[in-house]
């Protein structure tokens, strides 16, 4: 029996007369790398925001570890073990790389409101910060101001900040957005390392199909607010309907033929 970590049941989200997500259900199994893809306007970002708690659904439910979290805000979900990233990097630009990671570790600890104590009194959080910087390849940059990191480095730091609180589930919104093509393989290696070493479950919205097809264990394809198809990368690539409405446009695949 599958070990379901996150589940959406009949999610619907409307903005006035616009139906952005229409009766979407999906399950995320523990330990998987589950990508959500689709053309612009497909509803994938809205779905992501429903899963993370940024939006509340017009109807439907979201369950985490079997518990209904539909009405919980983002910060409450973080305390349950759900970490999320954003399309735009969300870091403290004027603090050091280490301080960013340490504050992220502290945020979900018992000292989260005790910001006026000496930094060296939080040894456990500092140690955790160094661990996640090592994992994301930023340990040598620990003393640098975060704002001097290249865009790819800032993406890595955001990952480190998410990992600092040891979440079970990571929700990544366009992790390669704005990155130079030569920076992408390094980030993907780190994401793979995170999943393999920590047994993490990752849900990712991503436009880069090379990334999606190479690291996903399961893919959900969105189209016009609904789930168009779901399967492993080979099944999605070979799906004629998906080729017709999405992948064919990206890869110039002949319609009606398997890839």
PDB file of N, CA, C and O in Angstrom, residues 77-150:
ATOM      1  N   UNK A  77       1.862  25.352   8.568  1.00  0.00           N
ATOM      2  CA  UNK A  77       2.283  24.171   7.804  1.00  0.00           C
ATOM      3  C   UNK A  77       3.789  23.943   7.961  1.00  0.00           C
ATOM      4  O   UNK A  77       4.249  22.802   7.965  1.00  0.00           O
ATOM      5  N   UNK A  78       4.540  25.023   8.061  1.00  0.00           N
ATOM      6  CA  UNK A  78       5.983  24.888   8.271  1.00  0.00           C
ATOM      7  C   UNK A  78       6.285  24.136   9.557  1.00  0.00           C
ATOM      8  O   UNK A  78       7.206  23.308   9.618  1.00  0.00           O
ATOM      9  N   UNK A  79       5.509  24.395  10.596  1.00  0.00           N
ATOM     10  CA  UNK A  79       5.722  23.699  11.871  1.00  0.00           C
ATOM     11  C   UNK A  79       5.350  22.225  11.790  1.00  0.00           C
ATOM     12  O   UNK A  79       5.770  21.435  12.643  1.00  0.00           O
ATOM     13  N   UNK A  80       4.583  21.850  10.781  1.00  0.00           N
ATOM     14  CA  UNK A  80       4.225  20.442  10.596  1.00  0.00           C
ATOM     15  C   UNK A  80       5.278  19.680   9.794  1.00  0.00           C
ATOM     16  O   UNK A  80       5.201  18.462   9.677  1.00  0.00           O
ATOM     17  N   UNK A  81       6.247  20.417   9.226  1.00  0.00           N
ATOM     18  CA  UNK A  81       7.291  19.753   8.447  1.00  0.00           C
ATOM     19  C   UNK A  81       7.179  19.974   6.956  1.00  0.00           C
ATOM     20  O   UNK A  81       7.663  19.165   6.162  1.00  0.00           O
ATOM     21  N   UNK A  82       6.552  21.087   6.561  1.00  0.00           N
ATOM     22  CA  UNK A  82       6.417  21.428   5.141  1.00  0.00           C
ATOM     23  C   UNK A  82       7.229  22.693   4.865  1.00  0.00           C
ATOM     24  O   UNK A  82       6.984  23.743   5.448  1.00  0.00           O
ATOM     25  N   UNK A  83       8.207  22.591   3.967  1.00  0.00           N
ATOM     26  CA  UNK A  83       9.009  23.747   3.580  1.00  0.00           C
ATOM     27  C   UNK A  83       8.735  24.110   2.141  1.00  0.00           C
ATOM     28  O   UNK A  83       8.527  23.223   1.308  1.00  0.00           O
ATOM     29  N   UNK A  84       8.729  25.411   1.835  1.00  0.00           N
ATOM     30  CA  UNK A  84       8.449  25.827   0.460  1.00  0.00           C
ATOM     31  C   UNK A  84       9.415  26.904   0.001  1.00  0.00           C
ATOM     32  O   UNK A  84       9.953  27.670   0.799  1.00  0.00           O
ATOM     33  N   UNK A  85       9.625  26.942  -1.302  1.00  0.00           N
ATOM     34  CA  UNK A  85      10.406  28.005  -1.923  1.00  0.00           C
ATOM     35  C   UNK A  85       9.489  28.839  -2.798  1.00  0.00           C
ATOM     36  O   UNK A  85       8.316  28.511  -2.998  1.00  0.00           O
ATOM     37  N   UNK A  86      10.041  29.908  -3.347  1.00  0.00           N
ATOM     38  CA  UNK A  86       9.273  30.819  -4.185  1.00  0.00           C
ATOM     39  C   UNK A  86       9.979  30.999  -5.525  1.00  0.00           C
ATOM     40  O   UNK A  86      11.172  30.729  -5.658  1.00  0.00           O
ATOM     41  N   UNK A  87       9.215  31.470  -6.550  1.00  0.00           N
ATOM     42  CA  UNK A  87       9.837  31.754  -7.841  1.00  0.00           C
ATOM     43  C   UNK A  87      10.924  32.804  -7.693  1.00  0.00           C
ATOM     44  O   UNK A  87      11.981  32.719  -8.304  1.00  0.00           O
ATOM     45  N   UNK A  88      10.669  33.819  -6.860  1.00  0.00           N
ATOM     46  CA  UNK A  88      11.659  34.861  -6.589  1.00  0.00           C
ATOM     47  C   UNK A  88      12.370  34.496  -5.294  1.00  0.00           C
ATOM     48  O   UNK A  88      11.720  34.151  -4.302  1.00  0.00           O
ATOM     49  N   UNK A  89      13.692  34.551  -5.283  1.00  0.00           N
ATOM     50  CA  UNK A  89      14.430  34.140  -4.099  1.00  0.00           C
ATOM     51  C   UNK A  89      13.999  34.946  -2.879  1.00  0.00           C
ATOM     52  O   UNK A  89      13.775  36.139  -2.957  1.00  0.00           O
ATOM     53  N   UNK A  90      13.913  34.263  -1.758  1.00  0.00           N
ATOM     54  CA  UNK A  90      13.365  34.841  -0.535  1.00  0.00           C
ATOM     55  C   UNK A  90      14.411  34.711   0.573  1.00  0.00           C
ATOM     56  O   UNK A  90      14.327  33.836   1.420  1.00  0.00           O
ATOM     57  N   UNK A  91      15.422  35.595   0.530  1.00  0.00           N
ATOM     58  CA  UNK A  91      16.512  35.532   1.494  1.00  0.00           C
ATOM     59  C   UNK A  91      16.703  36.900   2.140  1.00  0.00           C
ATOM     60  O   UNK A  91      16.151  37.902   1.687  1.00  0.00           O
ATOM     61  N   UNK A  92      17.515  36.941   3.219  1.00  0.00           N
ATOM     62  CA  UNK A  92      17.871  38.204   3.865  1.00  0.00           C
ATOM     63  C   UNK A  92      19.165  38.699   3.223  1.00  0.00           C
ATOM     64  O   UNK A  92      20.257  38.267   3.586  1.00  0.00           O
ATOM     65  N   UNK A  93      19.023  39.601   2.274  1.00  0.00           N
ATOM     66  CA  UNK A  93      20.149  39.970   1.408  1.00  0.00           C
ATOM     67  C   UNK A  93      21.316  40.582   2.166  1.00  0.00           C
ATOM     68  O   UNK A  93      22.479  40.401   1.780  1.00  0.00           O
ATOM     69  N   UNK A  94      21.047  41.303   3.253  1.00  0.00           N
ATOM     70  CA  UNK A  94      22.117  42.013   3.949  1.00  0.00           C
ATOM     71  C   UNK A  94      22.749  41.217   5.086  1.00  0.00           C
ATOM     72  O   UNK A  94      23.678  41.694   5.730  1.00  0.00           O
ATOM     73  N   UNK A  95      22.256  40.024   5.326  1.00  0.00           N
ATOM     74  CA  UNK A  95      22.868  39.140   6.318  1.00  0.00           C
ATOM     75  C   UNK A  95      23.826  38.189   5.622  1.00  0.00           C
ATOM     76  O   UNK A  95      23.769  37.997   4.404  1.00  0.00           O
ATOM     77  N   UNK A  96      24.704  37.583   6.386  1.00  0.00           N
ATOM     78  CA  UNK A  96      25.637  36.620   5.796  1.00  0.00           C
ATOM     79  C   UNK A  96      24.889  35.347   5.406  1.00  0.00           C
ATOM     80  O   UNK A  96      23.761  35.082   5.850  1.00  0.00           O
ATOM     81  N   UNK A  97      25.539  34.563   4.583  1.00  0.00           N
ATOM     82  CA  UNK A  97      24.983  33.271   4.176  1.00  0.00           C
ATOM     83  C   UNK A  97      24.714  32.405   5.410  1.00  0.00           C
ATOM     84  O   UNK A  97      23.643  31.796   5.541  1.00  0.00           O
ATOM     85  N   UNK A  98      25.666  32.374   6.338  1.00  0.00           N
ATOM     86  CA  UNK A  98      25.491  31.594   7.561  1.00  0.00           C
ATOM     87  C   UNK A  98      24.320  32.102   8.391  1.00  0.00           C
ATOM     88  O   UNK A  98      23.520  31.315   8.904  1.00  0.00           O
ATOM     89  N   UNK A  99      24.210  33.415   8.530  1.00  0.00           N
ATOM     90  CA  UNK A  99      23.125  33.979   9.340  1.00  0.00           C
ATOM     91  C   UNK A  99      21.764  33.667   8.741  1.00  0.00           C
ATOM     92  O   UNK A  99      20.787  33.406   9.469  1.00  0.00           O
ATOM     93  N   UNK A 100      21.669  33.659   7.421  1.00  0.00           N
ATOM     94  CA  UNK A 100      20.414  33.276   6.778  1.00  0.00           C
ATOM     95  C   UNK A 100      20.023  31.858   7.168  1.00  0.00           C
ATOM     96  O   UNK A 100      18.879  31.601   7.555  1.00  0.00           O
ATOM     97  N   UNK A 101      20.984  30.944   7.066  1.00  0.00           N
ATOM     98  CA  UNK A 101      20.688  29.539   7.381  1.00  0.00           C
ATOM     99  C   UNK A 101      20.406  29.351   8.864  1.00  0.00           C
ATOM    100  O   UNK A 101      19.518  28.578   9.250  1.00  0.00           O
ATOM    101  N   UNK A 102      21.154  30.058   9.721  1.00  0.00           N
ATOM    102  CA  UNK A 102      20.951  29.909  11.168  1.00  0.00           C
ATOM    103  C   UNK A 102      19.582  30.428  11.597  1.00  0.00           C
ATOM    104  O   UNK A 102      18.891  29.808  12.411  1.00  0.00           O
ATOM    105  N   UNK A 103      19.170  31.569  11.067  1.00  0.00           N
ATOM    106  CA  UNK A 103      17.864  32.112  11.409  1.00  0.00           C
ATOM    107  C   UNK A 103      16.733  31.206  10.930  1.00  0.00           C
ATOM    108  O   UNK A 103      15.700  31.077  11.596  1.00  0.00           O
ATOM    109  N   UNK A 104      16.939  30.568   9.782  1.00  0.00           N
ATOM    110  CA  UNK A 104      15.930  29.630   9.291  1.00  0.00           C
ATOM    111  C   UNK A 104      15.809  28.421  10.221  1.00  0.00           C
ATOM    112  O   UNK A 104      14.715  27.940  10.498  1.00  0.00           O
ATOM    113  N   UNK A 105      16.943  27.952  10.739  1.00  0.00           N
ATOM    114  CA  UNK A 105      16.918  26.840  11.691  1.00  0.00           C
ATOM    115  C   UNK A 105      16.243  27.250  12.993  1.00  0.00           C
ATOM    116  O   UNK A 105      15.465  26.502  13.593  1.00  0.00           O
ATOM    117  N   UNK A 106      16.530  28.473  13.417  1.00  0.00           N
ATOM    118  CA  UNK A 106      15.983  28.979  14.673  1.00  0.00           C
ATOM    119  C   UNK A 106      14.484  29.247  14.588  1.00  0.00           C
ATOM    120  O   UNK A 106      13.757  29.136  15.579  1.00  0.00           O
ATOM    121  N   UNK A 107      14.006  29.595  13.392  1.00  0.00           N
ATOM    122  CA  UNK A 107      12.628  30.035  13.226  1.00  0.00           C
ATOM    123  C   UNK A 107      11.607  29.019  13.703  1.00  0.00           C
ATOM    124  O   UNK A 107      10.548  29.378  14.212  1.00  0.00           O
ATOM    125  N   UNK A 108      11.927  27.738  13.558  1.00  0.00           N
ATOM    126  CA  UNK A 108      10.979  26.710  13.977  1.00  0.00           C
ATOM    127  C   UNK A 108      11.392  26.035  15.279  1.00  0.00           C
ATOM    128  O   UNK A 108      10.815  25.033  15.673  1.00  0.00           O
ATOM    129  N   UNK A 109      12.390  26.605  15.941  1.00  0.00           N
ATOM    130  CA  UNK A 109      12.827  26.060  17.223  1.00  0.00           C
ATOM    131  C   UNK A 109      12.194  26.795  18.390  1.00  0.00           C
ATOM    132  O   UNK A 109      11.443  27.749  18.221  1.00  0.00           O
ATOM    133  N   UNK A 110      12.548  26.376  19.603  1.00  0.00           N
ATOM    134  CA  UNK A 110      11.947  26.984  20.792  1.00  0.00           C
ATOM    135  C   UNK A 110      12.456  28.398  21.040  1.00  0.00           C
ATOM    136  O   UNK A 110      11.884  29.142  21.836  1.00  0.00           O
ATOM    137  N   UNK A 111      13.535  28.793  20.351  1.00  0.00           N
ATOM    138  CA  UNK A 111      14.101  30.136  20.529  1.00  0.00           C
ATOM    139  C   UNK A 111      13.706  31.083  19.402  1.00  0.00           C
ATOM    140  O   UNK A 111      14.370  32.085  19.168  1.00  0.00           O
ATOM    141  N   UNK A 112      12.596  30.782  18.712  1.00  0.00           N
ATOM    142  CA  UNK A 112      12.284  31.549  17.515  1.00  0.00           C
ATOM    143  C   UNK A 112      11.973  33.015  17.776  1.00  0.00           C
ATOM    144  O   UNK A 112      12.090  33.836  16.880  1.00  0.00           O
ATOM    145  N   UNK A 113      11.574  33.385  19.000  1.00  0.00           N
ATOM    146  CA  UNK A 113      11.293  34.791  19.282  1.00  0.00           C
ATOM    147  C   UNK A 113      12.400  35.458  20.113  1.00  0.00           C
ATOM    148  O   UNK A 113      12.300  36.625  20.466  1.00  0.00           O
ATOM    149  N   UNK A 114      13.456  34.733  20.420  1.00  0.00           N
ATOM    150  CA  UNK A 114      14.505  35.277  21.280  1.00  0.00           C
ATOM    151  C   UNK A 114      15.647  35.796  20.417  1.00  0.00           C
ATOM    152  O   UNK A 114      16.761  35.285  20.419  1.00  0.00           O
ATOM    153  N   UNK A 115      15.351  36.867  19.664  1.00  0.00           N
ATOM    154  CA  UNK A 115      16.310  37.340  18.663  1.00  0.00           C
ATOM    155  C   UNK A 115      17.384  38.247  19.244  1.00  0.00           C
ATOM    156  O   UNK A 115      18.346  38.586  18.557  1.00  0.00           O
ATOM    157  N   UNK A 116      17.266  38.663  20.506  1.00  0.00           N
ATOM    158  CA  UNK A 116      18.228  39.610  21.064  1.00  0.00           C
ATOM    159  C   UNK A 116      19.345  38.930  21.849  1.00  0.00           C
ATOM    160  O   UNK A 116      20.216  39.608  22.373  1.00  0.00           O
ATOM    161  N   UNK A 117      19.336  37.618  21.919  1.00  0.00           N
ATOM    162  CA  UNK A 117      20.440  36.924  22.581  1.00  0.00           C
ATOM    163  C   UNK A 117      21.653  36.894  21.670  1.00  0.00           C
ATOM    164  O   UNK A 117      21.560  37.053  20.458  1.00  0.00           O
ATOM    165  N   UNK A 118      22.822  36.672  22.261  1.00  0.00           N
ATOM    166  CA  UNK A 118      24.055  36.566  21.482  1.00  0.00           C
ATOM    167  C   UNK A 118      23.957  35.390  20.513  1.00  0.00           C
ATOM    168  O   UNK A 118      23.441  34.332  20.852  1.00  0.00           O
ATOM    169  N   UNK A 119      24.479  35.606  19.308  1.00  0.00           N
ATOM    170  CA  UNK A 119      24.403  34.564  18.290  1.00  0.00           C
ATOM    171  C   UNK A 119      25.114  33.287  18.719  1.00  0.00           C
ATOM    172  O   UNK A 119      24.694  32.179  18.390  1.00  0.00           O
ATOM    173  N   UNK A 120      26.210  33.424  19.502  1.00  0.00           N
ATOM    174  CA  UNK A 120      26.960  32.233  19.884  1.00  0.00           C
ATOM    175  C   UNK A 120      26.257  31.412  20.965  1.00  0.00           C
ATOM    176  O   UNK A 120      26.750  30.362  21.376  1.00  0.00           O
ATOM    177  N   UNK A 121      25.098  31.897  21.448  1.00  0.00           N
ATOM    178  CA  UNK A 121      24.334  31.112  22.414  1.00  0.00           C
ATOM    179  C   UNK A 121      23.444  30.098  21.717  1.00  0.00           C
ATOM    180  O   UNK A 121      22.788  29.288  22.360  1.00  0.00           O
ATOM    181  N   UNK A 122      23.434  30.124  20.406  1.00  0.00           N
ATOM    182  CA  UNK A 122      22.590  29.219  19.644  1.00  0.00           C
ATOM    183  C   UNK A 122      23.457  28.215  18.880  1.00  0.00           C
ATOM    184  O   UNK A 122      23.363  28.076  17.657  1.00  0.00           O
ATOM    185  N   UNK A 123      24.305  27.507  19.592  1.00  0.00           N
ATOM    186  CA  UNK A 123      25.271  26.618  18.948  1.00  0.00           C
ATOM    187  C   UNK A 123      24.604  25.536  18.107  1.00  0.00           C
ATOM    188  O   UNK A 123      25.102  25.183  17.031  1.00  0.00           O
ATOM    189  N   UNK A 124      23.494  24.994  18.586  1.00  0.00           N
ATOM    190  CA  UNK A 124      22.825  23.918  17.845  1.00  0.00           C
ATOM    191  C   UNK A 124      22.311  24.423  16.505  1.00  0.00           C
ATOM    192  O   UNK A 124      22.408  23.727  15.482  1.00  0.00           O
ATOM    193  N   UNK A 125      21.782  25.655  16.500  1.00  0.00           N
ATOM    194  CA  UNK A 125      21.283  26.212  15.253  1.00  0.00           C
ATOM    195  C   UNK A 125      22.428  26.535  14.297  1.00  0.00           C
ATOM    196  O   UNK A 125      22.314  26.351  13.084  1.00  0.00           O
ATOM    197  N   UNK A 126      23.537  27.002  14.842  1.00  0.00           N
ATOM    198  CA  UNK A 126      24.698  27.286  14.006  1.00  0.00           C
ATOM    199  C   UNK A 126      25.236  26.005  13.389  1.00  0.00           C
ATOM    200  O   UNK A 126      25.584  25.966  12.199  1.00  0.00           O
ATOM    201  N   UNK A 127      25.288  24.947  14.183  1.00  0.00           N
ATOM    202  CA  UNK A 127      25.761  23.657  13.671  1.00  0.00           C
ATOM    203  C   UNK A 127      24.849  23.155  12.559  1.00  0.00           C
ATOM    204  O   UNK A 127      25.316  22.641  11.529  1.00  0.00           O
ATOM    205  N   UNK A 128      23.544  23.304  12.763  1.00  0.00           N
ATOM    206  CA  UNK A 128      22.598  22.884  11.726  1.00  0.00           C
ATOM    207  C   UNK A 128      22.777  23.725  10.471  1.00  0.00           C
ATOM    208  O   UNK A 128      22.718  23.217   9.347  1.00  0.00           O
ATOM    209  N   UNK A 129      23.030  25.013  10.655  1.00  0.00           N
ATOM    210  CA  UNK A 129      23.243  25.891   9.510  1.00  0.00           C
ATOM    211  C   UNK A 129      24.454  25.444   8.686  1.00  0.00           C
ATOM    212  O   UNK A 129      24.390  25.389   7.452  1.00  0.00           O
ATOM    213  N   UNK A 130      25.535  25.102   9.359  1.00  0.00           N
ATOM    214  CA  UNK A 130      26.713  24.625   8.633  1.00  0.00           C
ATOM    215  C   UNK A 130      26.421  23.309   7.903  1.00  0.00           C
ATOM    216  O   UNK A 130      26.928  23.069   6.798  1.00  0.00           O
ATOM    217  N   UNK A 131      25.605  22.456   8.494  1.00  0.00           N
ATOM    218  CA  UNK A 131      25.252  21.180   7.852  1.00  0.00           C
ATOM    219  C   UNK A 131      24.546  21.411   6.521  1.00  0.00           C
ATOM    220  O   UNK A 131      24.869  20.778   5.511  1.00  0.00           O
ATOM    221  N   UNK A 132      23.554  22.301   6.527  1.00  0.00           N
ATOM    222  CA  UNK A 132      22.796  22.509   5.291  1.00  0.00           C
ATOM    223  C   UNK A 132      23.588  23.311   4.274  1.00  0.00           C
ATOM    224  O   UNK A 132      23.401  23.143   3.061  1.00  0.00           O
ATOM    225  N   UNK A 133      24.507  24.160   4.732  1.00  0.00           N
ATOM    226  CA  UNK A 133      25.376  24.861   3.787  1.00  0.00           C
ATOM    227  C   UNK A 133      26.343  23.888   3.128  1.00  0.00           C
ATOM    228  O   UNK A 133      26.657  24.015   1.938  1.00  0.00           O
ATOM    229  N   UNK A 134      26.817  22.915   3.891  1.00  0.00           N
ATOM    230  CA  UNK A 134      27.667  21.863   3.323  1.00  0.00           C
ATOM    231  C   UNK A 134      26.892  21.069   2.269  1.00  0.00           C
ATOM    232  O   UNK A 134      27.403  20.788   1.172  1.00  0.00           O
ATOM    233  N   UNK A 135      25.660  20.725   2.587  1.00  0.00           N
ATOM    234  CA  UNK A 135      24.828  19.931   1.692  1.00  0.00           C
ATOM    235  C   UNK A 135      24.541  20.668   0.387  1.00  0.00           C
ATOM    236  O   UNK A 135      24.483  20.052  -0.689  1.00  0.00           O
ATOM    237  N   UNK A 136      24.398  21.968   0.466  1.00  0.00           N
ATOM    238  CA  UNK A 136      24.063  22.758  -0.726  1.00  0.00           C
ATOM    239  C   UNK A 136      25.276  23.410  -1.383  1.00  0.00           C
ATOM    240  O   UNK A 136      25.130  24.225  -2.297  1.00  0.00           O
ATOM    241  N   UNK A 137      26.469  23.078  -0.916  1.00  0.00           N
ATOM    242  CA  UNK A 137      27.689  23.573  -1.541  1.00  0.00           C
ATOM    243  C   UNK A 137      28.038  25.009  -1.220  1.00  0.00           C
ATOM    244  O   UNK A 137      28.766  25.663  -1.976  1.00  0.00           O
ATOM    245  N   UNK A 138      27.541  25.512  -0.092  1.00  0.00           N
ATOM    246  CA  UNK A 138      27.769  26.918   0.255  1.00  0.00           C
ATOM    247  C   UNK A 138      28.628  27.120   1.500  1.00  0.00           C
ATOM    248  O   UNK A 138      28.780  28.265   1.955  1.00  0.00           O
ATOM    249  N   UNK A 139      29.188  26.073   2.052  1.00  0.00           N
ATOM    250  CA  UNK A 139      29.940  26.228   3.297  1.00  0.00           C
ATOM    251  C   UNK A 139      31.087  27.223   3.144  1.00  0.00           C
ATOM    252  O   UNK A 139      31.351  28.033   4.042  1.00  0.00           O
ATOM    253  N   UNK A 140      31.780  27.193   2.026  1.00  0.00           N
ATOM    254  CA  UNK A 140      32.905  28.100   1.828  1.00  0.00           C
ATOM    255  C   UNK A 140      32.457  29.555   1.686  1.00  0.00           C
ATOM    256  O   UNK A 140      33.278  30.471   1.799  1.00  0.00           O
ATOM    257  N   UNK A 141      31.169  29.760   1.431  1.00  0.00           N
ATOM    258  CA  UNK A 141      30.632  31.114   1.287  1.00  0.00           C
ATOM    259  C   UNK A 141      29.914  31.577   2.550  1.00  0.00           C
ATOM    260  O   UNK A 141      29.249  32.619   2.536  1.00  0.00           O
ATOM    261  N   UNK A 142      30.061  30.849   3.653  1.00  0.00           N
ATOM    262  CA  UNK A 142      29.280  31.106   4.865  1.00  0.00           C
ATOM    263  C   UNK A 142      29.405  32.538   5.370  1.00  0.00           C
ATOM    264  O   UNK A 142      28.431  33.130   5.857  1.00  0.00           O
ATOM    265  N   UNK A 143      30.583  33.119   5.271  1.00  0.00           N
ATOM    266  CA  UNK A 143      30.806  34.460   5.839  1.00  0.00           C
ATOM    267  C   UNK A 143      30.444  35.590   4.881  1.00  0.00           C
ATOM    268  O   UNK A 143      30.456  36.763   5.266  1.00  0.00           O
ATOM    269  N   UNK A 144      30.110  35.264   3.650  1.00  0.00           N
ATOM    270  CA  UNK A 144      29.804  36.296   2.658  1.00  0.00           C
ATOM    271  C   UNK A 144      28.407  36.866   2.870  1.00  0.00           C
ATOM    272  O   UNK A 144      27.489  36.153   3.288  1.00  0.00           O
ATOM    273  N   UNK A 145      28.215  38.146   2.542  1.00  0.00           N
ATOM    274  CA  UNK A 145      26.846  38.680   2.525  1.00  0.00           C
ATOM    275  C   UNK A 145      26.031  37.952   1.456  1.00  0.00           C
ATOM    276  O   UNK A 145      26.538  37.693   0.355  1.00  0.00           O
ATOM    277  N   UNK A 146      24.802  37.639   1.768  1.00  0.00           N
ATOM    278  CA  UNK A 146      23.981  36.877   0.827  1.00  0.00           C
ATOM    279  C   UNK A 146      23.787  37.610  -0.493  1.00  0.00           C
ATOM    280  O   UNK A 146      23.639  36.981  -1.544  1.00  0.00           O
ATOM    281  N   UNK A 147      23.812  38.942  -0.449  1.00  0.00           N
ATOM    282  CA  UNK A 147      23.541  39.695  -1.673  1.00  0.00           C
ATOM    283  C   UNK A 147      24.665  39.643  -2.696  1.00  0.00           C
ATOM    284  O   UNK A 147      24.486  40.091  -3.835  1.00  0.00           O
ATOM    285  N   UNK A 148      25.838  39.116  -2.336  1.00  0.00           N
ATOM    286  CA  UNK A 148      26.915  39.018  -3.317  1.00  0.00           C
ATOM    287  C   UNK A 148      26.899  37.677  -4.050  1.00  0.00           C
ATOM    288  O   UNK A 148      27.658  37.478  -5.000  1.00  0.00           O
ATOM    289  N   UNK A 149      26.057  36.756  -3.615  1.00  0.00           N
ATOM    290  CA  UNK A 149      25.977  35.467  -4.293  1.00  0.00           C
ATOM    291  C   UNK A 149      25.381  35.640  -5.684  1.00  0.00           C
ATOM    292  O   UNK A 149      24.492  36.462  -5.892  1.00  0.00           O
ATOM    293  N   UNK A 150      25.856  34.863  -6.667  1.00  0.00           N
ATOM    294  CA  UNK A 150      25.187  34.872  -7.972  1.00  0.00           C
ATOM    295  C   UNK A 150      23.788  34.283  -7.820  1.00  0.00           C
ATOM    296  O   UNK A 150      23.447  33.696  -6.789  1.00  0.00           O
TER     297      UNK A 150
END
